[in-house]
């Protein structure tokens, strides 16, 4: 019996894809390896959302949605909503390649950007060889600070905060609706 211990060898990221990530000053502030991880995460998640769209259209369960939707939004998915999420993911992935992209314009796009950045820092290093994980995490944190106007979308991942957007606290914070039915509604400050 052969017992293998340790880590299986992983392929390195193709660093050339990192040259495509230009938004939020990424060229000046992020390592090429970090930008490659973000580009790869965008490609993977775009594929996952499209797979879920196909599954929902075929009346099957969307098995990848946990990677980009908060738990409460994963229930009762329909084809129209999933088509909107697929468009949002494509838009965000493309936006990351544009120097002047201002960032997400609605809650769906915020969730897509969050998913891409989460996937880049948490999943990509488990699949591909990343030489400087600390730098990747720092670069992703910097892009979070530049890419999001606020952190309202984070409340969607905290069940105890459900309804905060409709509360006095939410009103004081200037929160817009965090309801799934308003996911594609443009932010009023855009």
Short mmCIF file of C-alpha atoms in Angstrom, two decimals:
data_model
loop_
_atom_site.label_atom_id
_atom_site.label_comp_id
_atom_site.label_asym_id
_atom_site.label_seq_id
_atom_site.Cartn_x
_atom_site.Cartn_y
_atom_site.Cartn_z
CA UNK A 1 0.00 0.00 0.00
CA UNK A 2 1.35 3.38 -1.02
CA UNK A 3 0.62 6.23 1.34
CA UNK A 4 0.93 9.68 -0.14
CA UNK A 5 1.13 12.61 2.21
CA UNK A 6 1.40 16.27 1.58
CA UNK A 7 0.01 18.48 -1.07
CA UNK A 8 -0.58 17.53 -4.67
CA UNK A 9 1.33 19.66 -7.15
CA UNK A 10 -0.65 22.61 -8.46
CA UNK A 11 -0.22 24.49 -11.70
CA UNK A 12 0.85 28.10 -11.57
CA UNK A 13 -1.54 30.81 -12.67
CA UNK A 14 -1.09 32.17 -16.18
CA UNK A 15 0.16 35.62 -15.19
CA UNK A 16 -0.55 37.10 -18.61
CA UNK A 17 -4.28 37.16 -17.86
CA UNK A 18 -3.53 39.51 -15.00
CA UNK A 19 -2.73 42.22 -17.52
CA UNK A 20 -6.46 42.45 -18.26
CA UNK A 21 -7.39 43.73 -14.77
CA UNK A 22 -7.23 47.53 -14.92
CA UNK A 23 -10.08 48.91 -12.79
CA UNK A 24 -9.58 50.81 -9.53
CA UNK A 25 -5.92 51.51 -10.22
CA UNK A 26 -5.08 47.81 -10.05
CA UNK A 27 -2.08 48.09 -12.37
CA UNK A 28 -0.32 50.48 -10.00
CA UNK A 29 -1.44 48.92 -6.71
CA UNK A 30 -1.75 45.17 -7.29
CA UNK A 31 0.79 42.50 -8.11
CA UNK A 32 0.40 40.83 -11.50
CA UNK A 33 -0.19 37.50 -9.75
CA UNK A 34 -3.05 39.03 -7.75
CA UNK A 35 -4.62 40.46 -10.89
CA UNK A 36 -4.28 37.04 -12.57
CA UNK A 37 -6.13 35.43 -9.64
CA UNK A 38 -8.92 38.02 -9.98
CA UNK A 39 -9.17 37.48 -13.74
CA UNK A 40 -9.31 33.71 -13.26
CA UNK A 41 -11.96 34.07 -10.55
CA UNK A 42 -14.06 36.22 -12.91
CA UNK A 43 -13.84 33.60 -15.66
CA UNK A 44 -14.73 30.74 -13.33
CA UNK A 45 -17.68 32.53 -11.74
CA UNK A 46 -19.02 33.68 -15.11
CA UNK A 47 -19.05 30.01 -16.13
CA UNK A 48 -20.72 28.99 -12.83
CA UNK A 49 -23.51 31.56 -13.17
CA UNK A 50 -24.13 30.48 -16.76
CA UNK A 51 -24.26 26.83 -15.65
CA UNK A 52 -26.83 27.80 -13.01
CA UNK A 53 -28.85 29.73 -15.59
CA UNK A 54 -28.92 26.64 -17.81
CA UNK A 55 -29.91 24.44 -14.86
CA UNK A 56 -32.71 26.75 -13.71
CA UNK A 57 -34.00 27.08 -17.30
CA UNK A 58 -34.10 23.26 -17.41
CA UNK A 59 -35.94 23.15 -14.07
CA UNK A 60 -32.92 21.82 -12.19
CA UNK A 61 -31.34 23.17 -9.03
CA UNK A 62 -28.71 25.91 -9.33
CA UNK A 63 -25.82 24.09 -7.65
CA UNK A 64 -23.21 26.86 -7.84
CA UNK A 65 -25.24 29.78 -6.50
CA UNK A 66 -23.70 29.60 -3.03
CA UNK A 67 -20.55 31.08 -4.55
CA UNK A 68 -22.24 34.36 -5.50
CA UNK A 69 -25.63 34.69 -3.77
CA UNK A 70 -26.48 35.17 -0.09
CA UNK A 71 -28.38 32.24 1.46
CA UNK A 72 -31.83 33.87 1.46
CA UNK A 73 -31.53 34.69 -2.25
CA UNK A 74 -30.77 31.08 -3.22
CA UNK A 75 -34.36 29.97 -2.64
CA UNK A 76 -36.86 29.92 -5.51
CA UNK A 77 -34.54 31.02 -8.29
CA UNK A 78 -36.17 31.61 -11.66
CA UNK A 79 -34.81 31.96 -15.18
CA UNK A 80 -35.37 35.72 -15.38
CA UNK A 81 -33.43 36.38 -12.18
CA UNK A 82 -30.62 34.03 -13.21
CA UNK A 83 -30.36 35.70 -16.63
CA UNK A 84 -30.00 39.01 -14.79
CA UNK A 85 -27.26 37.56 -12.57
CA UNK A 86 -25.44 36.16 -15.62
CA UNK A 87 -25.55 39.62 -17.22
CA UNK A 88 -24.36 41.24 -13.98
CA UNK A 89 -21.43 38.83 -13.68
CA UNK A 90 -20.41 39.45 -17.30
CA UNK A 91 -20.70 43.21 -16.76
CA UNK A 92 -18.54 43.13 -13.61
CA UNK A 93 -15.95 40.84 -15.19
CA UNK A 94 -15.75 43.21 -18.16
CA UNK A 95 -15.75 46.25 -15.88
CA UNK A 96 -12.67 44.97 -14.10
CA UNK A 97 -10.84 45.21 -17.45
CA UNK A 98 -11.65 48.91 -17.90
CA UNK A 99 -9.51 51.68 -16.41
CA UNK A 100 -12.44 54.05 -15.86
CA UNK A 101 -14.99 51.57 -14.49
CA UNK A 102 -16.75 53.18 -11.53
CA UNK A 103 -17.73 49.89 -9.91
CA UNK A 104 -21.05 48.15 -9.28
CA UNK A 105 -24.19 50.08 -10.19
CA UNK A 106 -26.67 47.82 -8.38
CA UNK A 107 -26.83 45.16 -5.67
CA UNK A 108 -26.50 42.26 -8.14
CA UNK A 109 -23.25 43.72 -9.45
CA UNK A 110 -22.01 44.26 -5.88
CA UNK A 111 -22.64 40.58 -5.16
CA UNK A 112 -20.76 39.61 -8.33
CA UNK A 113 -17.75 41.77 -7.45
CA UNK A 114 -17.78 40.40 -3.90
CA UNK A 115 -17.89 36.84 -5.26
CA UNK A 116 -15.00 37.46 -7.67
CA UNK A 117 -12.81 39.00 -4.96
CA UNK A 118 -13.74 36.29 -2.43
CA UNK A 119 -13.01 33.56 -4.99
CA UNK A 120 -9.69 35.17 -5.93
CA UNK A 121 -8.44 35.31 -2.35
CA UNK A 122 -10.00 32.15 -0.91
CA UNK A 123 -10.41 29.58 -3.71
CA UNK A 124 -7.78 30.33 -6.34
CA UNK A 125 -4.87 29.66 -3.92
CA UNK A 126 -6.37 26.23 -3.17
CA UNK A 127 -6.46 25.31 -6.86
CA UNK A 128 -3.44 27.09 -8.39
CA UNK A 129 0.01 27.75 -7.03
CA UNK A 130 0.09 31.32 -5.72
CA UNK A 131 3.55 32.46 -4.67
CA UNK A 132 2.48 35.33 -2.41
CA UNK A 133 -0.87 34.63 -0.75
CA UNK A 134 -0.41 37.46 1.76
CA UNK A 135 0.06 39.94 -1.09
CA UNK A 136 -2.99 38.50 -2.90
CA UNK A 137 -5.15 38.99 0.19
CA UNK A 138 -3.83 42.53 0.71
CA UNK A 139 -4.42 43.42 -2.96
CA UNK A 140 -7.97 42.04 -2.83
CA UNK A 141 -8.63 44.07 0.32
CA UNK A 142 -7.39 47.22 -1.44
CA UNK A 143 -9.68 46.53 -4.41
CA UNK A 144 -12.63 46.00 -2.04
CA UNK A 145 -12.01 49.43 -0.56
CA UNK A 146 -11.79 51.01 -4.00
CA UNK A 147 -14.53 49.03 -5.71
CA UNK A 148 -17.44 49.32 -3.31
CA UNK A 149 -19.22 52.57 -2.52
CA UNK A 150 -20.52 51.04 0.70
CA UNK A 151 -20.83 47.69 2.46
CA UNK A 152 -24.63 47.40 2.42
CA UNK A 153 -24.48 44.15 0.43
CA UNK A 154 -22.54 42.51 3.30
CA UNK A 155 -25.70 42.63 5.42
CA UNK A 156 -27.26 40.06 3.06
CA UNK A 157 -24.85 37.46 4.46
CA UNK A 158 -25.88 38.13 8.06
CA UNK A 159 -29.37 36.66 8.68
CA UNK A 160 -29.73 38.60 11.94
CA UNK A 161 -29.55 41.82 9.90
CA UNK A 162 -32.45 40.85 7.64
CA UNK A 163 -34.66 43.87 7.05
CA UNK A 164 -32.06 46.46 8.10
CA UNK A 165 -32.61 48.26 4.78
CA UNK A 166 -36.22 48.92 5.82
CA UNK A 167 -35.37 50.05 9.35
CA UNK A 168 -34.65 53.47 10.85
CA UNK A 169 -30.97 52.49 11.01
CA UNK A 170 -31.03 51.63 7.31
CA UNK A 171 -32.68 54.96 6.53
CA UNK A 172 -30.05 56.82 8.56
CA UNK A 173 -27.33 54.96 6.64
CA UNK A 174 -28.98 55.86 3.33
CA UNK A 175 -29.44 52.20 2.41
CA UNK A 176 -31.31 51.22 -0.69
CA UNK A 177 -33.44 48.09 -0.83
CA UNK A 178 -31.58 44.82 -0.30
CA UNK A 179 -34.52 42.79 -1.59
CA UNK A 180 -33.83 40.29 -4.36
CA UNK A 181 -36.61 41.84 -6.43
CA UNK A 182 -34.62 45.12 -6.43
CA UNK A 183 -31.25 43.49 -7.20
CA UNK A 184 -31.00 45.05 -10.66
CA UNK A 185 -32.35 48.48 -9.73
CA UNK A 186 -29.68 51.12 -10.38
CA UNK A 187 -28.30 52.92 -7.36
CA UNK A 188 -29.71 56.42 -7.08
CA UNK A 189 -26.25 58.00 -6.90
CA UNK A 190 -25.25 56.60 -10.31
#
